[in-house]
Amino acid sequence: MLGNPVGDGVRVAVVGSGISGMSAALQLERAGYEVDVIERDDRLGGRFGVATLGDRPVMMGGKNIGRRYTAFRSWLDSLGTYAWESFGINTSVMKEDEVLTLDSTRRGRSLASIRRMATPRDLVRLAAMTARIRADESNKFLGSKYFTELSRTHDHEPLSAHFSEKIVKSLLRPMTVRMNGAEPDDVYLGTFGTNLALLLDHYDQLVDSIQPALDAFSRRVNVRLDTTVEGLLVRGGRLAGLRLAEHGKDAEDAEYAGVVVAVPAYSAADIVRDELPGLSKRLSEVRYNPSSVMLVEYDRPVFSSQVRALAIHDDGPCSNAGSYGMNDRHIVRYTFSGRGARNTELSPEQLETWVADAERRLTRYMSVSRARPIRSVGRIWPAAYSAYLPYHGEFLSDVEHAVRGLPGLELSGDYLWGVSIEACTRAGNAAAARLDAELSQHAPVRS
């Protein structure tokens, strides 16, 4: 927790209400700042994707919370007490008409499945990187010393070039599509620690979704929804505020002592373009991929307790179909991402067509009886996942140097620490700490 007395009554802003923005905002609020959270959408939560399926609150985006997500769980604990249910990692892939399952509650079975997916050389490489992650937590996040060094010698080729075709298709693709919406030939070894860390945790989910926490958060800070940032205000070489257009009205100046811009890289690039064109250009290089999700409730379970999800890699748009929860096997979450879901006009009608096709594939792969759909809800993100950059460590150094040129500005987002909920929370915490430290240096001396 921050604790500098400069925070008392000083007005700051956080742009973006995803977890990287909300974690920064709460840190600053706890330090005594008056915090405005600026959100262009009509609701909080960003890519948590809060929605309802019938009367049930659900999360269309990130919902699985690792037991080692200490920063996010601390953020949540500071807002209240919330009920959890175990989810685990449970996903299966098809290999020569055989279902191979990875299950975080059955380590022996999962390791046997991985061995069947990989060559001995693949296993040696994975074991070496896994050992590094276990020994040093920083290797779970972007910009670690170890993975930055790997990038310098390996990022001239994509991730797929460093492993056998056997494991690329069966194991690496589900990992990169799940986290980055990217194929293994779209991402690089220098950022692979963020993907590999996914397999080293056990996961829970919130029983009542993230919505109660969002409600509690909105009582702690001033939330300005449906508000767009049109630019930065700079005075005397320092950030002085933002140009804000609220509810479609003309933009007006809003004075702030400091600002955390906690949005995806492409949005941050637009915000800083006029004042920091070099930074804007670098941010615009970060690649993002689309994703669409449909939750469908059926009249009977679709999956079994042993196999709760299936990663699909047949070049179609559906990359994964899985149970919403361990005990919600009658609710299927269809995710449409990867190369097969790109370059398509995304619409609710398109999602319906894709779901019908995915249902046929599930019937073929899993030999499940065709359940009758009861209700559904969908969400489309044209730019859902960050796929980072080759030589990402160098990119992070360039961004850090550029931001130093405008005191009072800090950045947070999925391109700085990683796309996981934990990584985004830590990015927000770090941005808040930097802003608090910078404002403390320029605070007036109190008598």
GROMACS .gro file of C-alpha atoms in nm:
model
  447
    1MET     CA    1   0.000   0.000   0.000
    2LEU     CA    2   0.119   0.353  -0.078
    3GLY     CA    3   0.150   0.592   0.210
    4ASN     CA    4   0.287   0.931   0.106
    5PRO     CA    5   0.096   1.225   0.261
    6VAL     CA    6   0.102   1.413  -0.072
    7GLY     CA    7  -0.204   1.213  -0.172
    8ASP     CA    8  -0.436   1.403   0.062
    9GLY     CA    9  -0.684   1.584  -0.161
   10VAL     CA   10  -0.471   1.575  -0.478
   11ARG     CA   11  -0.680   1.493  -0.785
   12VAL     CA   12  -0.555   1.228  -1.025
   13ALA     CA   13  -0.711   1.025  -1.307
   14VAL     CA   14  -0.690   0.667  -1.423
   15VAL     CA   15  -0.797   0.605  -1.782
   16GLY     CA   16  -0.949   0.260  -1.829
   17SER     CA   17  -1.144   0.036  -1.594
   18GLY     CA   18  -0.994  -0.301  -1.673
   19ILE     CA   19  -0.806  -0.459  -1.386
   20SER     CA   20  -0.483  -0.272  -1.468
   21GLY     CA   21  -0.675   0.054  -1.427
   22MET     CA   22  -0.880  -0.051  -1.125
   23SER     CA   23  -0.573  -0.176  -0.938
   24ALA     CA   24  -0.393   0.154  -1.001
   25ALA     CA   25  -0.700   0.353  -0.896
   26LEU     CA   26  -0.749   0.164  -0.572
   27GLN     CA   27  -0.382   0.199  -0.479
   28LEU     CA   28  -0.401   0.574  -0.533
   29GLU     CA   29  -0.730   0.604  -0.345
   30ARG     CA   30  -0.583   0.420  -0.048
   31ALA     CA   31  -0.292   0.666  -0.052
   32GLY     CA   32  -0.535   0.956  -0.014
   33TYR     CA   33  -0.573   1.082  -0.368
   34GLU     CA   34  -0.905   1.189  -0.517
   35VAL     CA   35  -0.933   0.950  -0.810
   36ASP     CA   36  -1.141   0.981  -1.125
   37VAL     CA   37  -1.169   0.662  -1.330
   38ILE     CA   38  -1.233   0.747  -1.695
   39GLU     CA   39  -1.406   0.473  -1.896
   40ARG     CA   40  -1.531   0.508  -2.253
   41ASP     CA   41  -1.777   0.216  -2.223
   42ASP     CA   42  -2.103   0.220  -2.031
   43ARG     CA   43  -1.983  -0.021  -1.762
   44LEU     CA   44  -1.678  -0.105  -1.556
   45GLY     CA   45  -1.463  -0.413  -1.591
   46GLY     CA   46  -1.301  -0.403  -1.932
   47ARG     CA   47  -1.231  -0.751  -2.058
   48PHE     CA   48  -1.382  -0.922  -1.756
   49GLY     CA   49  -1.687  -0.899  -1.979
   50VAL     CA   50  -1.960  -0.886  -1.714
   51ALA     CA   51  -2.297  -1.006  -1.840
   52THR     CA   52  -2.599  -1.215  -1.740
   53LEU     CA   53  -2.715  -1.553  -1.867
   54GLY     CA   54  -3.081  -1.546  -1.780
   55ASP     CA   55  -3.074  -1.422  -1.419
   56ARG     CA   56  -2.724  -1.551  -1.354
   57PRO     CA   57  -2.426  -1.311  -1.348
   58VAL     CA   58  -2.146  -1.439  -1.570
   59MET     CA   59  -1.808  -1.330  -1.700
   60MET     CA   60  -1.750  -1.347  -2.074
   61GLY     CA   61  -1.382  -1.257  -2.051
   62GLY     CA   62  -1.116  -1.337  -1.793
   63LYS     CA   63  -1.270  -1.537  -1.508
   64ASN     CA   64  -1.012  -1.797  -1.397
   65ILE     CA   65  -0.805  -1.677  -1.101
   66GLY     CA   66  -0.483  -1.857  -1.016
   67ARG     CA   67  -0.410  -1.948  -0.655
   68ARG     CA   68  -0.080  -1.765  -0.704
   69TYR     CA   69  -0.252  -1.448  -0.824
   70THR     CA   70  -0.152  -1.274  -0.501
   71ALA     CA   71  -0.180  -0.916  -0.628
   72PHE     CA   72  -0.528  -0.963  -0.772
   73ARG     CA   73  -0.655  -1.151  -0.468
   74SER     CA   74  -0.520  -0.873  -0.246
   75TRP     CA   75  -0.704  -0.615  -0.458
   76LEU     CA   76  -1.023  -0.817  -0.423
   77ASP     CA   77  -0.979  -0.864  -0.047
   78SER     CA   78  -0.950  -0.487  -0.003
   79LEU     CA   79  -1.300  -0.451  -0.148
   80GLY     CA   80  -1.483  -0.723   0.044
   81THR     CA   81  -1.527  -1.096   0.095
   82TYR     CA   82  -1.629  -1.305  -0.203
   83ALA     CA   83  -1.709  -1.673  -0.252
   84TRP     CA   84  -1.483  -1.891  -0.468
   85GLU     CA   85  -1.526  -2.224  -0.642
   86SER     CA   86  -1.249  -2.441  -0.780
   87PHE     CA   87  -1.206  -2.452  -1.154
   88GLY     CA   88  -0.859  -2.591  -1.220
   89ILE     CA   89  -0.702  -2.639  -1.559
   90ASN     CA   90  -0.889  -2.904  -1.749
   91THR     CA   91  -0.853  -2.906  -2.124
   92SER     CA   92  -0.822  -3.182  -2.377
   93VAL     CA   93  -0.682  -3.206  -2.727
   94MET     CA   94  -0.739  -3.459  -3.001
   95LYS     CA   95  -0.434  -3.659  -3.109
   96GLU     CA   96  -0.491  -3.927  -3.370
   97ASP     CA   97  -0.852  -3.974  -3.257
   98GLU     CA   98  -0.743  -4.001  -2.894
   99VAL     CA   99  -0.839  -3.746  -2.628
  100LEU     CA  100  -0.539  -3.628  -2.423
  101THR     CA  101  -0.630  -3.430  -2.112
  102LEU     CA  102  -0.438  -3.175  -1.905
  103ASP     CA  103  -0.587  -3.150  -1.556
  104SER     CA  104  -0.424  -2.945  -1.281
  105THR     CA  105  -0.577  -3.175  -1.018
  106ARG     CA  106  -0.418  -3.481  -1.178
  107ARG     CA  107  -0.052  -3.396  -1.226
  108GLY     CA  108   0.062  -3.749  -1.311
  109ARG     CA  109  -0.195  -3.792  -1.585
  110SER     CA  110  -0.121  -3.446  -1.723
  111LEU     CA  111   0.254  -3.510  -1.738
  112ALA     CA  112   0.191  -3.837  -1.919
  113SER     CA  113  -0.024  -3.650  -2.172
  114ILE     CA  114   0.245  -3.387  -2.226
  115ARG     CA  115   0.506  -3.656  -2.286
  116ARG     CA  116   0.287  -3.802  -2.559
  117MET     CA  117   0.248  -3.460  -2.719
  118ALA     CA  118   0.620  -3.381  -2.732
  119THR     CA  119   0.960  -3.502  -2.852
  120PRO     CA  120   1.244  -3.553  -2.600
  121ARG     CA  121   1.405  -3.228  -2.723
  122ASP     CA  122   1.078  -3.041  -2.663
  123LEU     CA  123   1.056  -3.179  -2.310
  124VAL     CA  124   1.411  -3.070  -2.227
  125ARG     CA  125   1.341  -2.715  -2.343
  126LEU     CA  126   1.012  -2.693  -2.157
  127ALA     CA  127   1.168  -2.835  -1.840
  128ALA     CA  128   1.451  -2.578  -1.850
  129MET     CA  129   1.212  -2.284  -1.888
  130THR     CA  130   0.973  -2.423  -1.627
  131ALA     CA  131   1.259  -2.450  -1.379
  132ARG     CA  132   1.346  -2.085  -1.440
  133ILE     CA  133   0.987  -1.979  -1.376
  134ARG     CA  134   0.967  -2.181  -1.055
  135ALA     CA  135   1.297  -2.037  -0.933
  136ASP     CA  136   1.221  -1.672  -1.015
  137GLU     CA  137   0.865  -1.538  -1.020
  138SER     CA  138   0.965  -1.252  -1.251
  139ASN     CA  139   0.991  -1.503  -1.535
  140LYS     CA  140   0.611  -1.533  -1.535
  141PHE     CA  141   0.589  -1.176  -1.659
  142LEU     CA  142   0.708  -0.974  -1.957
  143GLY     CA  143   1.052  -0.817  -1.947
  144SER     CA  144   1.225  -1.063  -1.714
  145LYS     CA  145   1.603  -1.084  -1.747
  146TYR     CA  146   1.601  -1.450  -1.850
  147PHE     CA  147   1.338  -1.427  -2.123
  148THR     CA  148   1.474  -1.096  -2.251
  149GLU     CA  149   1.811  -1.267  -2.299
  150LEU     CA  150   1.639  -1.554  -2.479
  151SER     CA  151   1.468  -1.305  -2.708
  152ARG     CA  152   1.797  -1.150  -2.817
  153THR     CA  153   1.917  -1.480  -2.961
  154HIS     CA  154   1.588  -1.646  -3.060
  155ASP     CA  155   1.325  -1.385  -3.157
  156HIS     CA  156   1.444  -1.367  -3.517
  157GLU     CA  157   1.214  -1.667  -3.559
  158PRO     CA  158   0.866  -1.730  -3.413
  159LEU     CA  159   0.794  -1.964  -3.125
  160SER     CA  160   0.690  -2.245  -3.361
  161ALA     CA  161   1.042  -2.262  -3.507
  162HIS     CA  162   1.192  -2.367  -3.174
  163PHE     CA  163   0.976  -2.674  -3.111
  164SER     CA  164   0.858  -2.977  -3.304
  165GLU     CA  165   0.543  -2.965  -3.514
  166LYS     CA  166   0.407  -3.235  -3.285
  167ILE     CA  167   0.399  -3.018  -2.972
  168VAL     CA  168   0.326  -2.693  -3.156
  169LYS     CA  169  -0.009  -2.826  -3.269
  170SER     CA  170  -0.111  -3.021  -2.960
  171LEU     CA  171   0.013  -2.808  -2.668
  172LEU     CA  172   0.161  -2.473  -2.771
  173ARG     CA  173  -0.126  -2.365  -2.994
  174PRO     CA  174  -0.392  -2.401  -2.721
  175MET     CA  175  -0.165  -2.196  -2.492
  176THR     CA  176  -0.099  -1.910  -2.734
  177VAL     CA  177  -0.452  -1.895  -2.873
  178ARG     CA  178  -0.594  -1.895  -2.519
  179MET     CA  179  -0.376  -1.611  -2.391
  180ASN     CA  180  -0.291  -1.412  -2.702
  181GLY     CA  181  -0.548  -1.506  -2.966
  182ALA     CA  182  -0.237  -1.592  -3.167
  183GLU     CA  183  -0.095  -1.891  -3.349
  184PRO     CA  184   0.247  -2.024  -3.242
  185ASP     CA  185   0.397  -1.864  -3.553
  186ASP     CA  186   0.258  -1.525  -3.441
  187VAL     CA  187   0.443  -1.509  -3.107
  188TYR     CA  188   0.800  -1.538  -2.986
  189LEU     CA  189   1.014  -1.722  -2.733
  190GLY     CA  190   1.096  -1.400  -2.547
  191THR     CA  191   0.738  -1.375  -2.420
  192PHE     CA  192   0.667  -1.747  -2.381
  193GLY     CA  193   0.719  -1.743  -2.003
  194THR     CA  194   0.381  -1.571  -1.969
  195ASN     CA  195   0.218  -1.866  -2.148
  196LEU     CA  196   0.410  -2.143  -1.976
  197ALA     CA  197   0.323  -2.002  -1.633
  198LEU     CA  198  -0.040  -2.084  -1.713
  199LEU     CA  199   0.032  -2.454  -1.657
  200LEU     CA  200   0.196  -2.400  -1.318
  201ASP     CA  201  -0.107  -2.288  -1.119
  202HIS     CA  202  -0.447  -2.408  -1.003
  203TYR     CA  203  -0.749  -2.192  -1.078
  204ASP     CA  204  -1.065  -2.078  -0.903
  205GLN     CA  205  -1.351  -1.859  -1.017
  206LEU     CA  206  -1.583  -1.622  -0.838
  207VAL     CA  207  -1.921  -1.777  -0.761
  208ASP     CA  208  -2.111  -1.451  -0.817
  209SER     CA  209  -1.882  -1.314  -1.090
  210ILE     CA  210  -1.674  -0.998  -1.052
  211GLN     CA  211  -1.981  -0.770  -1.043
  212PRO     CA  212  -2.009  -0.736  -0.661
  213ALA     CA  213  -1.644  -0.628  -0.650
  214LEU     CA  214  -1.704  -0.376  -0.928
  215ASP     CA  215  -1.995  -0.233  -0.729
  216ALA     CA  216  -1.774  -0.200  -0.420
  217PHE     CA  217  -1.496  -0.042  -0.628
  218SER     CA  218  -1.734   0.219  -0.773
  219ARG     CA  219  -1.814   0.334  -0.418
  220ARG     CA  220  -1.446   0.406  -0.351
  221VAL     CA  221  -1.361   0.625  -0.650
  222ASN     CA  222  -1.538   0.864  -0.886
  223VAL     CA  223  -1.632   0.669  -1.199
  224ARG     CA  224  -1.696   0.860  -1.523
  225LEU     CA  225  -1.852   0.622  -1.775
  226ASP     CA  226  -1.916   0.692  -2.143
  227THR     CA  227  -1.625   0.936  -2.138
  228THR     CA  228  -1.357   0.951  -2.406
  229VAL     CA  229  -1.006   1.091  -2.368
  230GLU     CA  230  -0.926   1.308  -2.669
  231GLY     CA  231  -0.579   1.413  -2.562
  232LEU     CA  232  -0.337   1.518  -2.290
  233LEU     CA  233  -0.304   1.863  -2.137
  234VAL     CA  234   0.059   1.967  -2.094
  235ARG     CA  235   0.180   2.279  -1.919
  236GLY     CA  236   0.538   2.375  -1.840
  237GLY     CA  237   0.670   2.037  -1.949
  238ARG     CA  238   0.439   1.847  -1.711
  239LEU     CA  239   0.113   1.668  -1.757
  240ALA     CA  240  -0.165   1.898  -1.637
  241GLY     CA  241  -0.479   1.704  -1.723
  242LEU     CA  242  -0.693   1.552  -1.997
  243ARG     CA  243  -0.926   1.660  -2.272
  244LEU     CA  244  -1.250   1.469  -2.199
  245ALA     CA  245  -1.565   1.423  -2.405
  246GLU     CA  246  -1.846   1.296  -2.183
  247HIS     CA  247  -2.166   1.134  -2.316
  248GLY     CA  248  -2.092   1.245  -2.672
  249LYS     CA  249  -2.061   1.614  -2.584
  250ASP     CA  250  -1.780   1.848  -2.691
  251ALA     CA  251  -1.447   1.790  -2.521
  252GLU     CA  252  -1.357   1.995  -2.216
  253ASP     CA  253  -1.037   2.034  -2.015
  254ALA     CA  254  -1.009   1.847  -1.686
  255GLU     CA  255  -0.718   1.935  -1.454
  256TYR     CA  256  -0.527   1.649  -1.290
  257ALA     CA  257  -0.196   1.640  -1.104
  258GLY     CA  258  -0.119   1.303  -1.261
  259VAL     CA  259  -0.268   1.042  -1.490
  260VAL     CA  260  -0.232   0.667  -1.531
  261VAL     CA  261  -0.329   0.560  -1.884
  262ALA     CA  262  -0.435   0.198  -1.828
  263VAL     CA  263  -0.572   0.088  -2.164
  264PRO     CA  264  -0.450  -0.141  -2.444
  265ALA     CA  265  -0.146  -0.022  -2.634
  266TYR     CA  266  -0.340   0.088  -2.943
  267SER     CA  267  -0.571   0.308  -2.731
  268ALA     CA  268  -0.278   0.452  -2.537
  269ALA     CA  269  -0.111   0.534  -2.869
  270ASP     CA  270  -0.412   0.745  -2.970
  271ILE     CA  271  -0.419   0.929  -2.636
  272VAL     CA  272  -0.051   1.031  -2.634
  273ARG     CA  273  -0.010   1.090  -3.010
  274ASP     CA  274  -0.009   1.471  -3.014
  275GLU     CA  275   0.228   1.521  -2.721
  276LEU     CA  276   0.449   1.211  -2.750
  277PRO     CA  277   0.447   1.100  -3.116
  278GLY     CA  278   0.751   0.876  -3.077
  279LEU     CA  279   0.589   0.687  -2.790
  280SER     CA  280   0.264   0.668  -2.983
  281LYS     CA  281   0.439   0.510  -3.280
  282ARG     CA  282   0.607   0.248  -3.060
  283LEU     CA  283   0.283   0.163  -2.880
  284SER     CA  284   0.097   0.122  -3.208
  285GLU     CA  285   0.337  -0.160  -3.303
  286VAL     CA  286   0.196  -0.394  -3.037
  287ARG     CA  287  -0.025  -0.652  -3.205
  288TYR     CA  288  -0.378  -0.738  -3.093
  289ASN     CA  289  -0.609  -1.015  -3.209
  290PRO     CA  290  -0.988  -1.046  -3.205
  291SER     CA  291  -1.193  -1.287  -2.997
  292SER     CA  292  -1.560  -1.366  -2.958
  293VAL     CA  293  -1.726  -1.566  -2.683
  294MET     CA  294  -2.067  -1.729  -2.664
  295LEU     CA  295  -2.208  -1.886  -2.350
  296VAL     CA  296  -2.481  -2.139  -2.417
  297GLU     CA  297  -2.689  -2.306  -2.147
  298TYR     CA  298  -2.822  -2.652  -2.238
  299ASP     CA  299  -3.086  -2.875  -2.087
  300ARG     CA  300  -2.828  -3.139  -1.988
  301PRO     CA  301  -2.449  -3.168  -1.932
  302VAL     CA  302  -2.238  -3.156  -2.247
  303PHE     CA  303  -1.907  -3.249  -2.086
  304SER     CA  304  -1.809  -3.513  -1.830
  305SER     CA  305  -1.634  -3.451  -1.499
  306GLN     CA  306  -1.313  -3.596  -1.648
  307VAL     CA  307  -1.314  -3.395  -1.971
  308ARG     CA  308  -1.450  -3.042  -1.923
  309ALA     CA  309  -1.302  -2.863  -2.224
  310LEU     CA  310  -1.174  -2.936  -2.572
  311ALA     CA  311  -0.911  -2.734  -2.756
  312ILE     CA  312  -0.996  -2.748  -3.125
  313HIS     CA  313  -0.723  -2.707  -3.384
  314ASP     CA  314  -0.884  -2.797  -3.716
  315ASP     CA  315  -0.843  -2.451  -3.877
  316GLY     CA  316  -1.199  -2.353  -3.789
  317PRO     CA  317  -1.297  -2.038  -3.597
  318CYS     CA  318  -1.372  -2.217  -3.267
  319SER     CA  319  -1.048  -2.257  -3.071
  320ASN     CA  320  -1.197  -2.391  -2.750
  321ALA     CA  321  -1.525  -2.521  -2.609
  322GLY     CA  322  -1.549  -2.582  -2.237
  323SER     CA  323  -1.771  -2.602  -1.932
  324TYR     CA  324  -1.833  -2.270  -1.760
  325GLY     CA  325  -1.751  -2.432  -1.424
  326MET     CA  326  -1.662  -2.766  -1.270
  327ASN     CA  327  -2.028  -2.816  -1.179
  328ASP     CA  328  -2.170  -2.619  -1.470
  329ARG     CA  329  -2.109  -2.871  -1.745
  330HIS     CA  330  -2.447  -2.781  -1.897
  331ILE     CA  331  -2.317  -2.431  -1.974
  332VAL     CA  332  -2.062  -2.428  -2.256
  333ARG     CA  333  -1.829  -2.141  -2.327
  334TYR     CA  334  -1.735  -2.127  -2.695
  335THR     CA  335  -1.429  -1.917  -2.776
  336PHE     CA  336  -1.363  -1.806  -3.132
  337SER     CA  337  -1.004  -1.691  -3.177
  338GLY     CA  338  -0.689  -1.769  -3.369
  339ARG     CA  339  -0.631  -1.748  -3.741
  340GLY     CA  340  -0.961  -1.913  -3.830
  341ALA     CA  341  -1.158  -1.639  -3.654
  342ARG     CA  342  -0.980  -1.344  -3.814
  343ASN     CA  343  -1.065  -1.144  -4.124
  344THR     CA  344  -1.434  -1.205  -4.072
  345GLU     CA  345  -1.714  -0.955  -4.024
  346LEU     CA  346  -1.800  -1.021  -3.660
  347SER     CA  347  -2.167  -1.005  -3.572
  348PRO     CA  348  -2.420  -1.184  -3.348
  349GLU     CA  349  -2.543  -1.370  -3.655
  350GLN     CA  350  -2.191  -1.489  -3.732
  351LEU     CA  351  -2.153  -1.613  -3.373
  352GLU     CA  352  -2.474  -1.814  -3.403
  353THR     CA  353  -2.342  -1.980  -3.719
  354TRP     CA  354  -2.008  -2.057  -3.555
  355VAL     CA  355  -2.177  -2.205  -3.247
  356ALA     CA  356  -2.390  -2.438  -3.461
  357ASP     CA  357  -2.074  -2.559  -3.635
  358ALA     CA  358  -1.891  -2.602  -3.302
  359GLU     CA  359  -2.180  -2.807  -3.166
  360ARG     CA  360  -2.144  -3.048  -3.459
  361ARG     CA  361  -1.771  -3.077  -3.393
  362LEU     CA  362  -1.826  -3.150  -3.025
  363THR     CA  363  -2.069  -3.426  -3.118
  364ARG     CA  364  -1.810  -3.576  -3.351
  365TYR     CA  365  -1.507  -3.543  -3.122
  366MET     CA  366  -1.664  -3.619  -2.785
  367SER     CA  367  -1.946  -3.855  -2.885
  368VAL     CA  368  -2.186  -3.646  -2.678
  369SER     CA  369  -2.559  -3.654  -2.734
  370ARG     CA  370  -2.697  -3.335  -2.882
  371ALA     CA  371  -2.827  -3.129  -2.591
  372ARG     CA  372  -3.100  -2.872  -2.642
  373PRO     CA  373  -2.995  -2.507  -2.599
  374ILE     CA  374  -3.204  -2.301  -2.355
  375ARG     CA  375  -3.045  -1.955  -2.361
  376SER     CA  376  -2.724  -1.783  -2.464
  377VAL     CA  377  -2.527  -1.460  -2.441
  378GLY     CA  378  -2.238  -1.344  -2.659
  379ARG     CA  379  -1.963  -1.085  -2.664
  380ILE     CA  380  -1.736  -0.965  -2.946
  381TRP     CA  381  -1.395  -0.805  -2.890
  382PRO     CA  382  -1.238  -0.679  -3.215
  383ALA     CA  383  -0.903  -0.646  -3.033
  384ALA     CA  384  -0.918  -0.877  -2.732
  385TYR     CA  385  -0.570  -1.020  -2.687
  386SER     CA  386  -0.224  -0.872  -2.696
  387ALA     CA  387   0.027  -1.084  -2.889
  388TYR     CA  388   0.318  -0.858  -2.780
  389LEU     CA  389   0.623  -0.812  -3.003
  390PRO     CA  390   0.946  -0.988  -3.088
  391TYR     CA  391   1.229  -0.850  -2.873
  392HIS     CA  392   0.965  -0.729  -2.630
  393GLY     CA  393   1.218  -0.643  -2.361
  394GLU     CA  394   1.366  -0.378  -2.589
  395PHE     CA  395   1.018  -0.241  -2.652
  396LEU     CA  396   0.959  -0.209  -2.275
  397SER     CA  397   1.286  -0.017  -2.235
  398ASP     CA  398   1.187   0.221  -2.515
  399VAL     CA  399   0.846   0.284  -2.357
  400GLU     CA  400   0.992   0.346  -2.012
  401HIS     CA  401   1.240   0.598  -2.154
  402ALA     CA  402   0.971   0.783  -2.351
  403VAL     CA  403   0.730   0.810  -2.057
  404ARG     CA  404   1.001   0.970  -1.843
  405GLY     CA  405   0.988   1.264  -2.085
  406LEU     CA  406   0.647   1.372  -1.952
  407PRO     CA  407   0.634   1.391  -1.570
  408GLY     CA  408   0.290   1.317  -1.431
  409LEU     CA  409   0.212   1.049  -1.691
  410GLU     CA  410   0.230   0.675  -1.623
  411LEU     CA  411   0.120   0.378  -1.832
  412SER     CA  412  -0.036   0.048  -1.737
  413GLY     CA  413  -0.185  -0.230  -1.945
  414ASP     CA  414  -0.159  -0.583  -2.079
  415TYR     CA  415   0.147  -0.507  -2.292
  416LEU     CA  416   0.370  -0.417  -1.995
  417TRP     CA  417   0.362  -0.719  -1.761
  418GLY     CA  418   0.143  -0.960  -1.959
  419VAL     CA  419  -0.220  -1.033  -2.038
  420SER     CA  420  -0.308  -1.245  -1.734
  421ILE     CA  421  -0.528  -1.090  -1.465
  422GLU     CA  422  -0.238  -1.109  -1.222
  423ALA     CA  423   0.005  -0.944  -1.463
  424CYS     CA  424  -0.238  -0.661  -1.534
  425THR     CA  425  -0.298  -0.609  -1.161
  426ARG     CA  426   0.074  -0.583  -1.097
  427ALA     CA  427   0.114  -0.342  -1.389
  428GLY     CA  428  -0.150  -0.118  -1.232
  429ASN     CA  429   0.006  -0.137  -0.886
  430ALA     CA  430   0.346  -0.048  -1.030
  431ALA     CA  431   0.208   0.248  -1.226
  432ALA     CA  432   0.035   0.383  -0.915
  433ALA     CA  433   0.354   0.351  -0.712
  434ARG     CA  434   0.555   0.537  -0.977
  435LEU     CA  435   0.299   0.818  -1.001
  436ASP     CA  436   0.283   0.855  -0.624
  437ALA     CA  437   0.663   0.872  -0.604
  438GLU     CA  438   0.681   1.132  -0.881
  439LEU     CA  439   0.408   1.352  -0.730
  440SER     CA  440   0.576   1.328  -0.390
  441GLN     CA  441   0.890   1.485  -0.534
  442HIS     CA  442   0.690   1.789  -0.651
  443ALA     CA  443   0.458   1.826  -0.354
  444PRO     CA  444   0.459   2.162  -0.176
  445VAL     CA  445   0.637   2.166   0.158
  446ARG     CA  446   0.387   2.166   0.444
  447SER     CA  447   0.450   2.391   0.739
   0.00000   0.00000   0.00000
